[in-house]
Amino acid sequence: MKVIYFDICAIPLFLMILIICHTRRMTKGKANQMFVLVVTVSLISAIADLGMEIPNSMLPMSGTGYFICTLSTYLYLAVRNGNNAILLLFLLMLTRTTSLIRKKWIRFAFWLPYMVLLLLLAQNPFTHRVFTITAETGYARGPLMMAIYAIAMVYGLTGLVYCIYCRRYLPANKWAALLTCYLLAHAAVVIQFFHPELLVEMFCTALGEMLIMLSIMRPEERMDSAVGMLSWASYRSDIRNIALSGEHVRIVVIRLLNCLEIRNFVGDHNYNQYLSEVADRIRAVRWTHRHRIEIYFERPGTIYLITDADESGSEDAGERLLAEVGDLIRGHVKMGVCFEPRVCLIRCPEDLQKAEDVISLGHIFLQIDERKQTVFRASDIVHSRTFAMEAHIEEIFDRALKNHNIKMFYQPILDVQSGRFRSAEALARIIDPEYGLISPAVFIPAAETEGYIIPIGDAVLDQVFRFVSEHDLDALGLSYVEINLSVAQCMERSLPEKISALQKKYGVDPGKINLEITETNFEHISEIMFENVNELIRMGYSFALDDYGTGYSSIQRVIHLPLKLIKIDKSMLEEVSTANGRMILDYTMRMMQSIGKLLVVEGAETVDEVEILRSMNCDYIQGFYFSRPLPEEEFIRFLEEQNKDR
Ligand code: C2E
Ligand code: MG
Ligand code: MG
């Protein structure tokens, strides 16, 4: 008597896996779909197994029983053995190594054993050499059944060997789960071979597939189910595997420039729905004859498309995507708004080979190319110095901090009334052995996002305090030096203590230091920042608001913050040639002066600009007209020269 309870238990397990796949929207993406197919086929196998065993346990069979039993046996043998092949395909897709079976003859060889199996089954009704079923004696194996077992073994063992080979494509825990699943399936076959009455095979398969779903597929990690696209984590792991296998693919990165504005405008729920519709539209287009597109999403608003490179060369899938996907997205309006996409094509491995470079280019392509274009090609970008720098920025930061490559330059600022250079702004540069002088416009934003801004800011503070302590500022005619603070530094709890420690270390008078904070950063003003500013003012430091006129200017902030100086951004000075621009600058300056703020205008490059600013009664002028930022010694020489006879 056969124990059919294992099969019965396997069925709800398969159904559960399918329901989870469906509810977590794991029906999108090649590997996901293949996994769903594996589970569906397993479910059919389990049902077919029951269809065989139940009539077999009630001999002699009725006419219907005989019919069901015969049909189920054919179905079971065809489907169950096909499943081993599908599982292997799933493994190839999961590790993105399908390129291994791209060649026609390999594909033929891959399916050959299965085709032989189907042929064996097809001839069985005439020869009964694989199995026989009679109503009286039930099911019995025939001599060719061994061939069927052998074919099952071919796929099973190939799968096991490939699973071991896959070690480098999967993280250790996922690989261990996959191996466990294969071992479980093989153990079940062995058990059932020696104890045919124990129908454990499908139950063990169900356990194995559950294990794959919980520890390898991990819906919560693999999918961004809110938008129905594969997740950012999946993108990273797929890119790593593509780089490892050397697969030829085309990647199109789509940055949705106004994603945050749209999210704020339509709300989270509608935003997700909008993205989900965009993904469906991309999916719906038949981009190429054969290749499908994997769609990934990185919050808040970057979509990545990966498609196979067309090796026939007739049509480049990437070029077509690049040309059309932007218009497709722009054409999809929701609630009256629409995304503004910027697209970039990366050809792998032609443009880039390393996974980190591909990932990093997706993040930085907009920063690198300053032209206001909407379509980018990695091939135009990857050889630039800026890309190399951005891609290795962490390395550069580590080197800069370790070897003290952060150097301060000083730009003199003219005090209009006295005609002397009474202050200066300290501006950081990295002097890298490989990339030379790197501008803060490049590395400060990167330091902020990569988490290096605090150590870099500390190095800046240390150097400027040292500079102030080493020189007699009064003798040079200098009242104070300005230091730029990043918002992250302003929000650091220990900022006042750090500055107080430097003050003690170098014996610096706080009156000699003015701290600059950027206006846009006030958007995020927090209690800690307020407390820090007030504490530092109490200690004797003064503050300036930098880049006034660029951010979200709020008169409120100017009124309520204890600021000594307002620095007007050079963009306002650039408008001075027009009557309106001049008027705005003039009124802004008068307004600030009337509430007791001192004014610095940045970016004066010509004598005309300097004259206009003088005529407007500007307090301080900073600009290339007087001097560019200078290294320490040159700056001292500049002051000695310029301030000596005034
Ligand atoms: P910022 O604080 O507004 O500094 C003024 C920038 O304008 C400097 O650019 C300066 O070289 C440039 N500049 C001055 N006069 C002229 C001019 O006449 N014409 C033009 N075209 N530019 C002029 P730089 O040194 O490249 O610094 C860029 C920004 O990087 C700074 O803008 C500041 O926000 C940030 N930064 C620089 N050093 C540091 C630092 O030590 N810490 C932090 N947190 N930020 C820094
Ligand atoms: Mg500044
Ligand atoms: Mg500025």
XYZ file of C-alpha atoms and ligand atoms in Angstrom:
694
model
C 0.000 0.000 0.000
C 1.493 3.332 -1.047
C 1.601 6.299 1.314
C -0.043 9.064 -0.668
C -0.259 11.590 2.165
C 3.073 13.135 1.205
C 1.717 13.972 -2.249
C -1.472 15.363 -0.734
C 0.560 17.629 1.566
C 2.770 18.756 -1.322
C -0.186 20.239 -3.228
C -1.108 22.994 -0.714
C 2.595 23.816 -0.371
C 2.913 24.403 -4.135
C -0.300 26.426 -4.106
C 1.010 28.558 -1.254
C 4.214 29.319 -3.141
C 2.219 30.306 -6.235
C -0.091 32.553 -4.229
C 2.869 34.304 -2.592
C 4.538 34.783 -5.999
C 1.359 36.274 -7.331
C 0.589 38.588 -4.424
C 4.195 39.804 -4.279
C 4.048 40.510 -8.010
C 6.853 38.040 -8.642
C 5.359 37.317 -12.008
C 7.532 39.998 -13.658
C 11.092 39.312 -14.776
C 12.543 36.242 -16.492
C 13.887 34.386 -13.454
C 10.666 35.070 -11.543
C 8.537 33.731 -14.372
C 10.722 30.664 -14.724
C 10.381 30.011 -10.998
C 6.592 30.268 -11.270
C 6.771 27.778 -14.144
C 8.914 25.395 -12.063
C 6.371 25.475 -9.227
C 3.384 25.141 -11.571
C 4.931 22.139 -13.278
C 5.701 20.606 -9.876
C 2.085 21.119 -8.862
C 0.894 19.365 -12.028
C 3.361 16.535 -11.335
C 2.041 16.088 -7.799
C -1.556 15.980 -9.050
C -0.572 13.527 -11.799
C 1.235 11.388 -9.231
C -1.975 11.167 -7.203
C -3.908 10.444 -10.409
C -1.618 7.433 -10.876
C -1.507 6.166 -7.339
C -5.141 6.466 -6.236
C -6.599 4.192 -9.009
C -3.589 1.877 -8.526
C -4.524 1.380 -4.904
C -8.022 0.208 -5.884
C -7.506 -2.834 -8.101
C -9.120 -3.922 -10.319
C -9.633 -0.467 -11.773
C -12.921 0.783 -13.141
C -12.982 2.098 -16.715
C -12.614 5.699 -15.522
C -9.929 4.692 -13.057
C -7.966 3.011 -15.796
C -8.301 6.042 -18.039
C -7.219 8.483 -15.296
C -4.340 6.256 -14.258
C -2.991 5.901 -17.808
C -3.315 9.585 -18.601
C -1.741 10.612 -15.283
C 1.195 8.272 -15.786
C 2.044 9.784 -19.179
C 1.540 13.266 -17.795
C 3.653 12.570 -14.734
C 6.561 11.122 -16.687
C 6.515 13.910 -19.274
C 6.026 16.797 -16.884
C 8.081 15.649 -13.915
C 11.159 15.013 -16.023
C 10.692 18.260 -17.933
C 10.745 20.015 -14.592
C 14.370 19.092 -13.971
C 15.289 20.839 -17.212
C 13.209 23.890 -16.327
C 14.810 24.043 -12.891
C 18.192 24.121 -14.583
C 17.008 26.934 -16.855
C 15.784 28.814 -13.810
C 19.224 28.446 -12.273
C 20.806 29.882 -15.420
C 18.421 32.827 -15.351
C 18.838 33.434 -11.663
C 22.585 33.672 -12.078
C 22.240 35.470 -15.425
C 24.342 32.851 -17.171
C 21.907 31.933 -19.947
C 24.597 33.023 -22.400
C 26.124 29.586 -21.733
C 23.323 27.963 -23.735
C 22.874 30.669 -26.345
C 24.573 28.718 -29.140
C 22.081 26.691 -31.173
C 23.895 23.380 -30.845
C 24.189 23.744 -27.077
C 20.479 24.437 -26.869
C 19.842 21.384 -29.015
C 22.084 19.269 -26.780
C 20.315 20.691 -23.733
C 16.877 19.570 -24.920
C 17.985 16.346 -26.650
C 17.586 13.991 -23.651
C 14.111 15.401 -23.027
C 13.145 14.896 -26.663
C 14.332 11.268 -26.412
C 12.170 10.893 -23.321
C 9.118 12.219 -25.162
C 9.817 9.815 -28.035
C 10.030 6.915 -25.605
C 6.666 7.903 -24.140
C 5.157 8.370 -27.595
C 6.053 4.838 -28.663
C 4.910 3.253 -25.385
C 1.197 2.833 -26.318
C 2.361 0.527 -29.107
C 5.256 -1.307 -27.488
C 4.502 -1.072 -23.729
C 8.228 -1.186 -23.118
C 8.347 1.830 -20.783
C 5.429 0.836 -18.588
C 2.190 -1.093 -18.753
C -1.117 -0.525 -17.036
C -3.874 -3.092 -16.857
C -7.153 -2.778 -15.004
C -6.439 -5.967 -13.046
C -2.763 -5.653 -12.075
C -2.323 -1.883 -12.322
C 0.942 -0.142 -13.115
C 4.186 -2.012 -13.896
C 7.586 -0.742 -15.104
C 8.876 -1.935 -18.455
C 12.512 -2.471 -19.508
C 12.836 1.033 -21.025
C 11.869 2.701 -17.762
C 15.567 2.673 -16.868
C 16.169 4.985 -19.849
C 13.624 7.428 -18.410
C 15.406 7.300 -15.043
C 18.718 7.826 -16.770
C 17.428 10.947 -18.537
C 16.054 12.308 -15.254
C 19.477 11.666 -13.739
C 21.187 13.564 -16.578
C 19.257 16.770 -15.796
C 19.349 16.207 -12.057
C 23.103 15.648 -11.924
C 23.839 18.448 -14.423
C 21.773 20.708 -12.181
C 23.711 19.600 -9.114
C 27.077 20.106 -10.807
C 25.985 23.515 -12.106
C 24.708 24.433 -8.678
C 28.183 23.717 -7.254
C 29.771 25.693 -10.084
C 27.418 28.632 -9.361
C 29.074 29.324 -6.055
C 30.647 32.556 -7.325
C 27.364 33.916 -8.682
C 25.429 33.703 -5.441
C 25.967 34.903 -1.887
C 26.980 32.034 0.420
C 23.618 31.723 2.209
C 21.634 31.600 -1.033
C 24.011 29.132 -2.563
C 23.744 26.888 0.504
C 19.940 26.992 0.248
C 20.065 26.021 -3.428
C 22.443 23.177 -2.766
C 20.225 21.960 0.072
C 17.283 21.990 -2.297
C 19.133 19.855 -4.861
C 20.402 17.454 -2.227
C 16.892 17.119 -0.805
C 15.497 16.287 -4.245
C 18.211 13.677 -4.848
C 17.733 12.166 -1.395
C 13.997 11.841 -2.120
C 14.695 9.980 -5.375
C 17.008 7.574 -3.555
C 14.461 6.983 -0.765
C 11.682 6.379 -3.247
C 13.866 4.039 -5.300
C 14.466 1.768 -2.310
C 11.036 2.293 -0.716
C 8.609 2.728 -3.631
C 5.708 2.793 -1.187
C 6.940 6.122 0.291
C 5.907 8.811 -2.207
C 8.196 11.473 -0.751
C 9.553 12.895 -3.994
C 6.967 15.609 -4.608
C 6.835 16.539 -0.938
C 10.620 17.015 -0.831
C 10.385 18.987 -4.070
C 7.773 21.255 -2.458
C 10.026 21.780 0.558
C 12.955 22.564 -1.722
C 10.958 25.069 -3.771
C 9.663 26.703 -0.601
C 13.279 26.988 0.517
C 14.220 28.579 -2.821
C 11.444 31.109 -2.457
C 12.164 32.012 1.133
C 15.925 32.194 0.976
C 16.825 32.805 -2.668
C 13.961 34.565 -4.361
C 13.039 36.502 -1.217
C 10.167 38.500 -2.695
C 10.659 41.406 -0.295
C 14.273 41.754 -1.428
C 13.854 40.838 -5.090
C 10.854 42.929 -5.995
C 9.759 46.465 -5.388
C 6.218 45.191 -5.277
C 4.688 48.661 -4.857
C 5.754 49.499 -8.422
C 5.854 45.955 -9.857
C 9.495 46.169 -10.901
C 12.544 44.199 -9.804
C 14.299 45.848 -6.911
C 17.532 47.788 -6.740
C 19.092 44.863 -4.834
C 18.238 42.576 -7.777
C 19.797 45.058 -10.196
C 23.026 45.072 -8.245
C 23.240 41.312 -8.001
C 22.354 40.846 -11.684
C 24.970 43.404 -12.749
C 27.566 41.558 -10.672
C 26.666 38.270 -12.339
C 26.690 39.850 -15.805
C 30.177 41.180 -15.113
C 31.302 37.770 -13.842
C 29.915 35.807 -16.773
C 30.923 38.391 -19.382
C 27.393 38.286 -20.821
C 26.709 40.845 -23.571
C 23.885 43.119 -22.508
C 22.522 46.610 -23.080
C 21.556 48.636 -20.035
C 19.432 51.744 -20.268
C 19.353 53.920 -17.169
C 16.373 56.250 -16.931
C 16.616 59.023 -14.370
C 13.298 60.698 -13.674
C 14.475 64.212 -12.949
C 11.294 65.533 -11.387
C 10.432 62.367 -9.454
C 10.472 64.012 -6.032
C 8.257 66.878 -7.133
C 5.777 64.439 -8.679
C 5.810 62.245 -5.586
C 5.077 65.247 -3.382
C 2.407 66.437 -5.764
C 0.433 63.228 -6.348
C 1.218 61.406 -3.093
C 3.008 58.097 -2.492
C 0.198 55.813 -3.567
C -0.416 57.514 -6.918
C 3.291 57.845 -7.496
C 3.763 54.081 -7.176
C 0.793 53.475 -9.422
C 2.185 55.893 -12.002
C 5.527 54.063 -12.005
C 3.780 50.740 -12.253
C 1.938 51.965 -15.354
C 5.172 53.262 -16.862
C 6.764 49.829 -16.332
C 3.774 48.122 -17.953
C 4.037 50.401 -20.969
C 7.715 49.627 -21.374
C 6.977 45.927 -21.086
C 4.150 46.105 -23.592
C 6.370 47.305 -26.441
C 7.930 44.562 -28.535
C 11.401 46.027 -28.583
C 13.137 43.224 -30.420
C 12.094 39.942 -31.918
C 13.562 37.732 -29.282
C 14.810 39.565 -26.276
C 12.740 40.563 -23.387
C 13.554 43.388 -21.043
C 14.161 43.159 -17.317
C 12.929 46.277 -15.516
C 14.381 47.378 -12.187
C 13.628 50.337 -9.984
C 15.744 52.312 -7.575
C 13.994 54.732 -5.270
C 13.200 57.532 -5.491
C 13.195 57.632 -9.299
C 15.634 55.629 -11.438
C 14.510 52.840 -13.758
C 17.039 50.395 -15.203
C 16.354 48.268 -18.253
C 18.542 45.302 -19.110
C 18.214 43.506 -22.400
C 20.436 41.059 -24.249
C 22.728 42.449 -26.904
C 21.659 41.338 -30.329
C 24.629 39.451 -31.614
C 23.308 39.295 -35.152
C 24.137 43.010 -35.332
C 21.050 43.755 -37.411
C 19.407 45.894 -34.805
C 20.946 47.116 -31.608
C 18.359 46.620 -28.896
C 20.040 49.235 -26.687
C 20.025 51.934 -29.357
C 16.357 51.372 -29.992
C 15.520 51.532 -26.316
C 17.604 54.668 -25.978
C 15.852 56.342 -28.866
C 12.314 55.496 -27.849
C 11.989 54.914 -24.141
C 12.325 58.604 -23.193
C 9.453 59.587 -25.496
C 7.409 56.682 -24.236
C 7.739 57.898 -20.650
C 7.205 61.543 -21.553
C 4.036 60.530 -23.376
C 2.465 58.971 -20.292
C 0.684 61.692 -18.344
C -0.928 61.003 -14.993
C -3.033 63.452 -13.028
C -1.842 66.190 -15.338
C 1.864 65.670 -14.622
C 4.548 63.787 -16.455
C 8.081 62.586 -15.797
C 11.117 64.287 -17.302
C 13.456 61.400 -18.122
C 17.169 61.474 -18.891
C 18.409 58.242 -20.456
C 21.851 56.713 -20.686
C 22.920 53.620 -22.635
C 25.633 51.367 -21.232
C 26.896 48.544 -23.418
C 28.412 45.692 -21.449
C 31.139 44.644 -21.757
C 32.087 47.077 -24.572
C 31.800 50.310 -22.537
C 32.366 49.019 -19.036
C 33.346 45.652 -17.595
C 33.387 46.129 -13.842
C 30.097 45.873 -11.973
C 30.935 48.798 -9.663
C 31.623 51.029 -12.673
C 28.293 50.149 -14.293
C 26.431 50.816 -11.048
C 28.290 54.031 -10.457
C 27.771 55.355 -14.002
C 24.028 54.892 -13.524
C 24.266 57.269 -10.598
C 26.572 59.885 -11.962
C 26.047 60.191 -15.709
C 24.094 63.415 -15.292
C 26.849 65.028 -13.240
C 29.541 64.172 -15.722
C 28.125 65.555 -18.867
C 27.299 69.181 -18.317
C 25.561 69.683 -21.647
C 21.844 69.940 -21.222
C 21.027 66.837 -23.209
C 18.433 64.171 -22.590
C 20.182 61.184 -24.144
C 23.595 59.945 -23.018
C 25.904 57.183 -24.130
C 28.365 55.612 -21.747
C 30.862 55.373 -24.601
C 31.073 59.191 -24.639
C 31.552 59.416 -20.905
C 33.663 56.525 -19.680
C 36.982 57.814 -20.940
C 36.613 61.217 -19.316
C 38.724 62.126 -16.328
C 35.605 63.140 -14.401
C 34.072 59.686 -14.781
C 37.237 57.954 -13.646
C 37.321 60.311 -10.693
C 33.659 59.918 -9.770
C 33.899 56.148 -10.134
C 36.898 56.023 -7.783
C 35.817 58.778 -5.458
C 35.844 56.629 -2.326
C 39.386 55.537 -3.065
C 40.327 59.195 -3.573
C 38.725 60.174 -0.254
C 40.471 57.383 1.630
C 43.795 58.378 0.109
C 43.157 62.086 0.754
C 42.372 61.509 4.417
C 45.216 59.082 4.979
C 47.916 61.065 3.176
C 46.618 64.552 4.047
C 45.927 65.429 0.413
C 43.223 67.931 1.320
C 44.732 71.366 0.849
C 43.160 74.686 1.666
C 43.260 77.567 -0.807
C 42.364 81.089 0.257
C 40.512 83.666 -1.805
C 40.956 87.255 -0.660
C 37.842 89.385 -0.158
C 37.964 93.158 -0.615
C 36.580 95.464 2.039
C 35.226 98.200 -0.234
C 35.377 101.015 2.315
C 39.010 100.600 3.322
C 40.131 99.292 -0.070
C 41.994 96.475 1.743
C 41.619 92.725 1.662
C 40.260 92.306 5.174
C 38.963 88.751 4.911
C 39.325 85.591 2.881
C 37.398 82.421 2.175
C 39.074 79.074 2.789
C 38.243 76.711 -0.090
C 39.215 73.050 -0.050
C 40.924 71.168 -2.867
C 42.097 67.574 -3.051
C 45.516 67.164 -4.589
C 45.422 63.541 -5.671
C 48.561 61.735 -6.893
C 46.551 60.146 -9.720
C 43.948 62.736 -10.690
C 45.725 65.969 -9.769
C 43.783 68.903 -8.374
C 40.133 68.069 -7.714
C 37.618 70.871 -7.308
C 35.268 71.019 -4.318
C 32.382 71.433 -6.769
C 33.076 67.770 -7.663
C 34.063 66.229 -4.359
C 31.936 68.073 -1.785
C 28.585 66.770 -3.127
C 30.110 63.274 -3.455
C 31.516 63.468 0.077
C 28.048 64.380 1.325
C 26.340 61.410 -0.302
C 29.133 58.902 0.354
C 29.424 59.780 4.027
C 32.872 61.355 3.910
C 31.851 64.941 4.590
C 32.454 64.812 8.349
C 36.088 63.587 8.227
C 36.778 65.931 5.301
C 35.126 68.816 7.160
C 37.244 67.991 10.227
C 40.409 68.090 8.127
C 39.342 71.466 6.709
C 38.665 72.914 10.153
C 41.977 71.636 11.459
C 43.924 73.165 8.591
C 42.262 76.548 8.767
C 42.670 76.769 12.557
C 46.319 75.872 12.116
C 46.679 78.501 9.389
C 45.088 81.192 11.579
C 47.333 80.279 14.505
C 50.520 80.290 12.430
C 50.094 83.740 10.932
C 49.670 87.151 12.427
C 46.409 88.033 10.697
C 46.364 91.579 12.069
C 49.768 92.280 10.610
C 48.563 90.970 7.254
C 45.508 93.239 7.459
C 43.121 90.304 7.770
C 40.224 90.416 10.251
C 38.912 86.883 9.832
C 38.857 83.790 7.632
C 35.647 82.206 6.355
C 35.138 78.446 6.521
C 32.395 76.615 4.630
C 30.362 74.181 6.720
C 28.322 71.457 5.185
C 24.827 70.838 6.535
C 25.932 67.438 7.855
C 28.601 69.157 9.943
C 26.074 71.698 11.215
C 23.848 68.880 12.398
C 26.621 67.026 14.157
C 26.020 67.096 17.891
C 29.695 67.369 18.692
C 30.451 70.317 16.364
C 30.821 72.924 19.157
C 33.080 70.560 21.147
C 35.189 69.832 18.078
C 35.630 73.521 17.367
C 36.318 74.256 21.005
C 39.020 71.538 21.021
C 40.646 73.077 17.932
C 40.438 76.508 19.526
C 42.395 75.167 22.512
C 44.815 73.139 20.392
C 45.815 76.109 18.250
C 45.028 78.979 20.631
C 42.810 80.721 18.090
C 40.605 83.722 18.818
C 37.006 82.809 17.711
C 36.616 86.355 16.360
C 39.068 85.397 13.630
C 36.749 82.752 12.224
C 33.518 83.196 10.337
C 31.495 80.083 9.506
C 29.539 79.888 6.246
C 26.420 77.860 5.823
C 24.744 77.426 2.460
C 21.310 78.841 2.087
C 19.732 75.801 0.463
C 20.813 73.792 3.465
C 18.471 75.806 5.643
C 15.676 73.844 4.066
C 16.636 71.064 6.450
C 17.205 73.240 9.454
C 16.846 71.163 12.544
C 16.899 71.832 16.229
C 20.419 70.497 16.557
C 21.612 72.894 13.868
C 19.967 75.833 15.632
C 21.507 74.805 18.929
C 24.942 74.433 17.309
C 24.768 77.836 15.618
C 23.682 79.536 18.832
C 26.290 77.731 20.915
C 29.070 78.718 18.506
C 27.875 82.331 18.456
C 27.931 82.257 22.265
C 31.530 81.020 22.017
C 32.393 84.065 19.888
C 32.156 82.742 16.310
C 30.166 84.548 13.653
C 28.086 83.160 10.783
C 27.482 83.985 7.149
C 24.703 82.789 4.890
C 26.345 81.564 1.678
C 24.984 81.558 -1.875
C 22.013 83.812 -1.126
C 19.748 83.954 -4.156
C 20.237 80.373 -5.330
C 18.157 78.313 -2.950
C 14.707 78.632 -1.555
C 15.261 82.168 -0.302
C 13.258 82.914 2.718
C 13.344 86.318 4.298
C 12.117 84.665 7.500
C 15.366 82.791 7.882
C 17.460 85.856 7.256
C 15.529 87.716 9.936
C 15.559 84.981 12.553
C 19.063 83.627 12.264
C 21.845 85.444 14.045
C 23.883 86.034 10.889
C 26.575 88.635 10.548
C 27.088 88.364 6.814
C 25.033 87.557 3.761
C 26.970 86.304 0.736
C 25.137 87.000 -2.484
C 25.684 84.303 -5.053
C 27.496 85.044 -8.273
C 24.417 84.105 -10.290
C 22.790 87.339 -9.113
C 25.789 89.336 -10.266
C 25.646 87.655 -13.667
C 22.216 89.252 -14.207
C 23.521 92.728 -13.458
C 23.932 93.627 -17.111
C 20.129 93.772 -17.475
C 18.097 96.608 -15.958
C 15.906 94.187 -13.973
C 18.852 92.166 -12.737
C 20.585 95.306 -11.585
C 17.477 96.542 -9.813
C 16.994 93.235 -7.991
C 20.601 93.178 -6.813
C 20.424 96.789 -5.712
C 17.215 96.314 -3.728
C 18.362 93.029 -2.220
C 21.515 94.707 -0.970
C 19.678 97.673 0.463
C 17.132 95.446 2.141
C 19.846 93.345 3.807
C 21.852 96.371 4.863
C 18.777 98.028 6.346
C 18.337 95.079 8.727
C 21.962 95.329 9.754
C 23.587 92.569 7.701
C 26.941 93.000 6.052
C 27.034 92.040 2.394
C 29.556 90.132 0.342
C 28.984 89.746 -3.388
C 30.709 86.740 -4.913
C 31.941 86.276 -8.450
C 33.144 89.717 -9.560
C 35.241 89.052 -12.648
C 35.403 92.387 -14.465
C 36.196 95.978 -13.636
C 32.651 96.964 -14.662
C 31.129 94.565 -12.169
C 33.404 95.864 -9.427
C 32.438 99.455 -10.261
C 28.731 98.663 -10.197
C 29.105 96.984 -6.814
C 31.052 99.922 -5.444
C 28.334 102.290 -6.671
C 25.741 100.139 -4.881
C 27.655 100.460 -1.623
C 28.477 96.798 -1.357
C 30.465 96.036 1.830
C 32.720 93.276 0.487
C 33.567 91.975 -2.962
C 35.012 88.543 -3.721
C 35.962 87.499 -7.215
C 38.505 86.443 -9.785
C 38.917 90.116 -10.687
C 41.033 90.481 -7.548
C 42.320 86.976 -7.187
C 41.489 83.337 -7.640
C 41.705 81.112 -4.552
C 45.443 80.780 -3.786
C 47.611 78.221 -2.010
C 48.678 79.284 1.478
C 52.100 80.807 0.684
C 50.907 82.610 -2.411
C 47.982 83.986 -0.475
C 50.309 85.376 2.206
C 52.489 86.971 -0.504
C 49.353 88.417 -2.117
C 48.284 90.060 1.161
C 51.787 91.362 1.909
C 51.874 92.875 -1.537
C 48.331 94.259 -1.763
C 47.716 95.396 1.802
C 51.119 96.937 2.478
C 50.584 100.545 1.492
C 46.903 101.001 2.147
P 31.227 78.877 -2.309
O 31.338 78.684 -0.839
O 30.118 79.712 -2.795
O 32.618 79.431 -2.777
C 32.773 80.362 -3.793
C 33.088 79.670 -5.074
O 33.058 80.616 -6.121
C 34.519 79.095 -5.077
O 34.470 77.928 -5.893
C 35.283 80.176 -5.783
O 36.474 79.715 -6.372
C 34.295 80.630 -6.800
N 34.547 81.981 -7.260
C 35.011 83.023 -6.552
N 35.104 84.110 -7.332
C 34.674 83.751 -8.564
C 34.553 84.465 -9.813
O 34.848 85.623 -9.951
N 34.068 83.747 -10.858
C 33.728 82.446 -10.749
N 33.290 81.814 -11.818
N 33.865 81.749 -9.593
C 34.319 82.429 -8.513
P 35.147 76.583 -5.447
O 36.403 76.823 -4.708
O 35.180 75.710 -6.645
O 34.116 75.997 -4.411
C 32.869 75.598 -4.798
C 31.982 75.314 -3.632
O 32.410 74.156 -2.923
C 31.984 76.407 -2.599
O 31.116 77.437 -3.018
C 31.498 75.691 -1.388
O 30.087 75.577 -1.379
C 32.074 74.309 -1.577
N 33.294 74.192 -0.747
C 34.544 74.604 -1.023
N 35.363 74.304 -0.002
C 34.604 73.729 0.949
C 34.864 73.205 2.259
O 35.984 73.259 2.792
N 33.820 72.667 2.955
C 32.565 72.633 2.422
N 31.586 72.079 3.151
N 32.287 73.127 1.201
C 33.286 73.665 0.470
Mg 31.358 79.750 0.636
Mg 28.992 81.018 -2.348
